[in-house]
Amino acid sequence: MTDKELFSAAVKAAENSYSPYSHFRVGAALMAADGRVFTGCNIENASYSLTNCAERTAVFKAVSEGIKNFKAIAIAGSSTKDFSKPCAPCGACLQVLSEFCGDDLVIILSNGWFKLSDFLPMKFSSDSLK
Ligand code: THU
């Protein structure tokens, strides 16, 4: 699957976004080391802080199915049908992703690809606890 195809899967996942409060639809497509793709969308709640971001939905779906190694994630977010403006992952999602990925995880946005370390150069990890 190409970067473009993974990004298209993220746009498609955004169709299931439950976002009646922000009206901002986000989709994520997470590619596991074995090539399987897990998608996710943002799921909001009347108790706003309980909202789950698209990226974390995808990670939790994968991990709950026993998949814990990932190579790439595409993210698409928009309040319209136009997903051309880049939607960067939030800090909470970067932290959750970093639990299961190396610094070299590829992050695909509408404007190109990046590495996890571009967004989170010094992560809090299990090493920090030693
Ligand atoms: N959101 C995500 O799904 N992923 C992010 O990385 C940032 C924000 C969602 C949460 C909320 O439903 C909406 O975007 C507006 O903040």
mmCIF file of C-alpha atoms and ligand atoms in Angstrom:
data_model
loop_
_atom_site.group_PDB
_atom_site.id
_atom_site.type_symbol
_atom_site.label_atom_id
_atom_site.label_comp_id
_atom_site.label_asym_id
_atom_site.label_seq_id
_atom_site.Cartn_x
_atom_site.Cartn_y
_atom_site.Cartn_z
ATOM 1 C CA MET A 1 0.000 0.000 0.000
ATOM 2 C CA THR A 2 1.354 3.423 -0.971
ATOM 3 C CA ASP A 3 1.418 6.521 1.265
ATOM 4 C CA LYS A 4 -1.388 7.930 -0.841
ATOM 5 C CA GLU A 5 -3.520 4.828 -0.374
ATOM 6 C CA LEU A 6 -2.940 4.863 3.394
ATOM 7 C CA PHE A 7 -3.926 8.551 3.477
ATOM 8 C CA SER A 8 -7.085 7.732 1.473
ATOM 9 C CA ALA A 9 -7.918 5.047 4.054
ATOM 10 C CA ALA A 10 -7.626 7.733 6.761
ATOM 11 C CA VAL A 11 -9.976 10.048 4.842
ATOM 12 C CA LYS A 12 -12.435 7.163 4.504
ATOM 13 C CA ALA A 13 -12.179 6.377 8.223
ATOM 14 C CA ALA A 14 -13.126 9.993 8.973
ATOM 15 C CA GLU A 15 -16.561 9.246 7.496
ATOM 16 C CA ASN A 16 -17.357 7.370 10.717
ATOM 17 C CA SER A 17 -16.247 10.257 12.923
ATOM 18 C CA TYR A 18 -18.644 10.934 15.787
ATOM 19 C CA SER A 19 -18.034 14.644 16.262
ATOM 20 C CA PRO A 20 -21.316 16.460 16.984
ATOM 21 C CA TYR A 21 -19.539 18.977 19.239
ATOM 22 C CA SER A 22 -16.477 20.070 17.253
ATOM 23 C CA HIS A 23 -17.773 19.111 13.792
ATOM 24 C CA PHE A 24 -14.135 18.256 13.047
ATOM 25 C CA ARG A 25 -13.845 14.822 11.473
ATOM 26 C CA VAL A 26 -10.582 12.936 11.922
ATOM 27 C CA GLY A 27 -9.577 9.578 10.472
ATOM 28 C CA ALA A 28 -6.433 7.536 10.996
ATOM 29 C CA ALA A 29 -5.049 4.498 9.187
ATOM 30 C CA LEU A 30 -2.366 2.645 11.125
ATOM 31 C CA MET A 31 -0.183 0.159 9.278
ATOM 32 C CA ALA A 32 1.187 -2.711 11.334
ATOM 33 C CA ALA A 33 4.588 -4.282 10.727
ATOM 34 C CA ASP A 34 2.848 -7.213 8.990
ATOM 35 C CA GLY A 35 1.029 -4.852 6.592
ATOM 36 C CA ARG A 36 -2.398 -5.040 8.227
ATOM 37 C CA VAL A 37 -4.186 -1.698 8.433
ATOM 38 C CA PHE A 38 -6.266 -0.604 11.427
ATOM 39 C CA THR A 39 -8.428 2.457 10.975
ATOM 40 C CA GLY A 40 -9.929 4.760 13.574
ATOM 41 C CA CYS A 41 -11.967 7.936 13.885
ATOM 42 C CA ASN A 42 -12.483 10.516 16.604
ATOM 43 C CA ILE A 43 -15.320 9.707 18.992
ATOM 44 C CA GLU A 44 -16.609 12.644 21.013
ATOM 45 C CA ASN A 45 -18.722 12.687 24.154
ATOM 46 C CA ALA A 46 -21.080 15.152 25.836
ATOM 47 C CA SER A 47 -18.531 15.053 28.635
ATOM 48 C CA TYR A 48 -15.970 16.628 26.304
ATOM 49 C CA SER A 49 -12.793 15.375 27.944
ATOM 50 C CA LEU A 50 -13.817 11.772 27.306
ATOM 51 C CA THR A 51 -13.316 12.260 23.569
ATOM 52 C CA ASN A 52 -11.065 9.713 21.923
ATOM 53 C CA CYS A 53 -8.915 10.870 19.030
ATOM 54 C CA ALA A 54 -8.811 8.962 15.747
ATOM 55 C CA GLU A 55 -5.185 7.896 16.191
ATOM 56 C CA ARG A 56 -5.779 6.426 19.635
ATOM 57 C CA THR A 57 -8.894 4.625 18.386
ATOM 58 C CA ALA A 58 -6.742 2.965 15.707
ATOM 59 C CA VAL A 59 -3.961 2.080 18.171
ATOM 60 C CA PHE A 60 -6.397 0.620 20.698
ATOM 61 C CA LYS A 61 -8.167 -1.415 18.023
ATOM 62 C CA ALA A 62 -4.855 -2.912 16.902
ATOM 63 C CA VAL A 63 -3.424 -3.562 20.360
ATOM 64 C CA SER A 64 -6.692 -5.132 21.502
ATOM 65 C CA GLU A 65 -6.273 -7.584 18.638
ATOM 66 C CA GLY A 66 -2.740 -8.443 19.688
ATOM 67 C CA ILE A 67 -0.894 -6.238 17.185
ATOM 68 C CA LYS A 68 1.759 -4.031 18.792
ATOM 69 C CA ASN A 69 4.294 -3.209 16.078
ATOM 70 C CA PHE A 70 3.595 -0.471 13.590
ATOM 71 C CA LYS A 71 5.409 1.129 10.703
ATOM 72 C CA ALA A 72 3.203 4.020 9.592
ATOM 73 C CA ILE A 73 0.100 6.040 10.381
ATOM 74 C CA ALA A 74 -1.825 8.346 8.069
ATOM 75 C CA ILE A 75 -3.990 11.077 9.587
ATOM 76 C CA ALA A 76 -6.684 13.171 7.913
ATOM 77 C CA GLY A 77 -8.803 15.818 9.602
ATOM 78 C CA SER A 78 -11.250 18.435 8.376
ATOM 79 C CA SER A 79 -14.467 20.243 9.191
ATOM 80 C CA THR A 80 -15.354 20.130 5.484
ATOM 81 C CA LYS A 81 -14.992 17.554 2.737
ATOM 82 C CA ASP A 82 -11.573 18.964 1.881
ATOM 83 C CA PHE A 83 -8.796 17.064 3.646
ATOM 84 C CA SER A 84 -5.918 18.895 1.961
ATOM 85 C CA LYS A 85 -4.891 20.956 4.993
ATOM 86 C CA PRO A 86 -2.519 18.930 7.215
ATOM 87 C CA CYS A 87 -3.896 17.676 10.530
ATOM 88 C CA ALA A 88 -0.996 16.969 12.886
ATOM 89 C CA PRO A 89 -1.407 14.438 15.702
ATOM 90 C CA CYS A 90 -1.994 15.860 19.177
ATOM 91 C CA GLY A 91 0.481 15.351 22.011
ATOM 92 C CA ALA A 92 -1.628 12.714 23.745
ATOM 93 C CA CYS A 93 -1.771 10.605 20.584
ATOM 94 C CA LEU A 94 1.964 10.999 19.988
ATOM 95 C CA GLN A 95 2.618 9.728 23.498
ATOM 96 C CA VAL A 96 0.303 6.735 23.049
ATOM 97 C CA LEU A 97 1.799 5.933 19.639
ATOM 98 C CA SER A 98 5.322 6.187 21.050
ATOM 99 C CA GLU A 99 4.556 3.357 23.491
ATOM 100 C CA PHE A 100 4.323 0.953 20.554
ATOM 101 C CA CYS A 101 6.632 2.477 17.928
ATOM 102 C CA GLY A 102 10.202 3.422 17.340
ATOM 103 C CA ASP A 103 11.286 6.971 16.539
ATOM 104 C CA ASP A 104 11.145 5.974 12.891
ATOM 105 C CA LEU A 105 7.359 5.483 12.736
ATOM 106 C CA VAL A 106 6.271 7.231 9.539
ATOM 107 C CA ILE A 107 3.495 9.806 9.974
ATOM 108 C CA ILE A 108 1.685 10.595 6.734
ATOM 109 C CA LEU A 109 -0.233 13.848 6.530
ATOM 110 C CA SER A 110 -1.796 15.596 3.538
ATOM 111 C CA ASN A 111 1.416 17.572 2.976
ATOM 112 C CA GLY A 112 3.923 14.733 3.087
ATOM 113 C CA TRP A 113 5.519 12.287 5.456
ATOM 114 C CA PHE A 114 7.374 12.751 8.701
ATOM 115 C CA LYS A 115 8.887 10.638 11.476
ATOM 116 C CA LEU A 116 7.524 10.297 14.993
ATOM 117 C CA SER A 117 10.747 11.951 16.181
ATOM 118 C CA ASP A 118 9.911 15.075 14.125
ATOM 119 C CA PHE A 119 6.925 15.636 16.409
ATOM 120 C CA LEU A 120 8.182 14.034 19.629
ATOM 121 C CA PRO A 121 11.984 14.308 19.742
ATOM 122 C CA MET A 122 12.361 13.370 23.427
ATOM 123 C CA LYS A 123 9.652 11.012 24.570
ATOM 124 C CA PHE A 124 8.635 9.916 28.038
ATOM 125 C CA SER A 125 9.029 6.137 27.965
ATOM 126 C CA SER A 126 9.562 3.102 30.143
ATOM 127 C CA ASP A 127 13.270 4.056 30.122
ATOM 128 C CA SER A 128 12.336 7.295 31.894
ATOM 129 C CA LEU A 129 10.977 5.234 34.810
ATOM 130 C CA LYS A 130 14.292 3.448 35.486
HETATM 131 N N1 THU B 1 -8.612 15.047 17.237
HETATM 132 C C1 THU B 1 -8.181 13.825 16.783
HETATM 133 O O1 THU B 1 -8.973 12.932 16.499
HETATM 134 N N2 THU B 1 -6.835 13.644 16.663
HETATM 135 C C2 THU B 1 -5.882 14.566 16.975
HETATM 136 O O2 THU B 1 -4.689 14.270 16.932
HETATM 137 C C3 THU B 1 -6.288 15.905 17.365
HETATM 138 C C4 THU B 1 -7.734 16.143 17.576
HETATM 139 C C5 THU B 1 -10.061 15.254 17.392
HETATM 140 C C6 THU B 1 -10.528 15.385 18.818
HETATM 141 C C7 THU B 1 -11.810 16.160 18.648
HETATM 142 O O3 THU B 1 -12.856 15.232 18.402
HETATM 143 C C8 THU B 1 -11.598 16.985 17.396
HETATM 144 O O4 THU B 1 -10.438 16.446 16.754
HETATM 145 C C9 THU B 1 -11.362 18.460 17.669
HETATM 146 O O5 THU B 1 -10.362 18.659 18.600
#
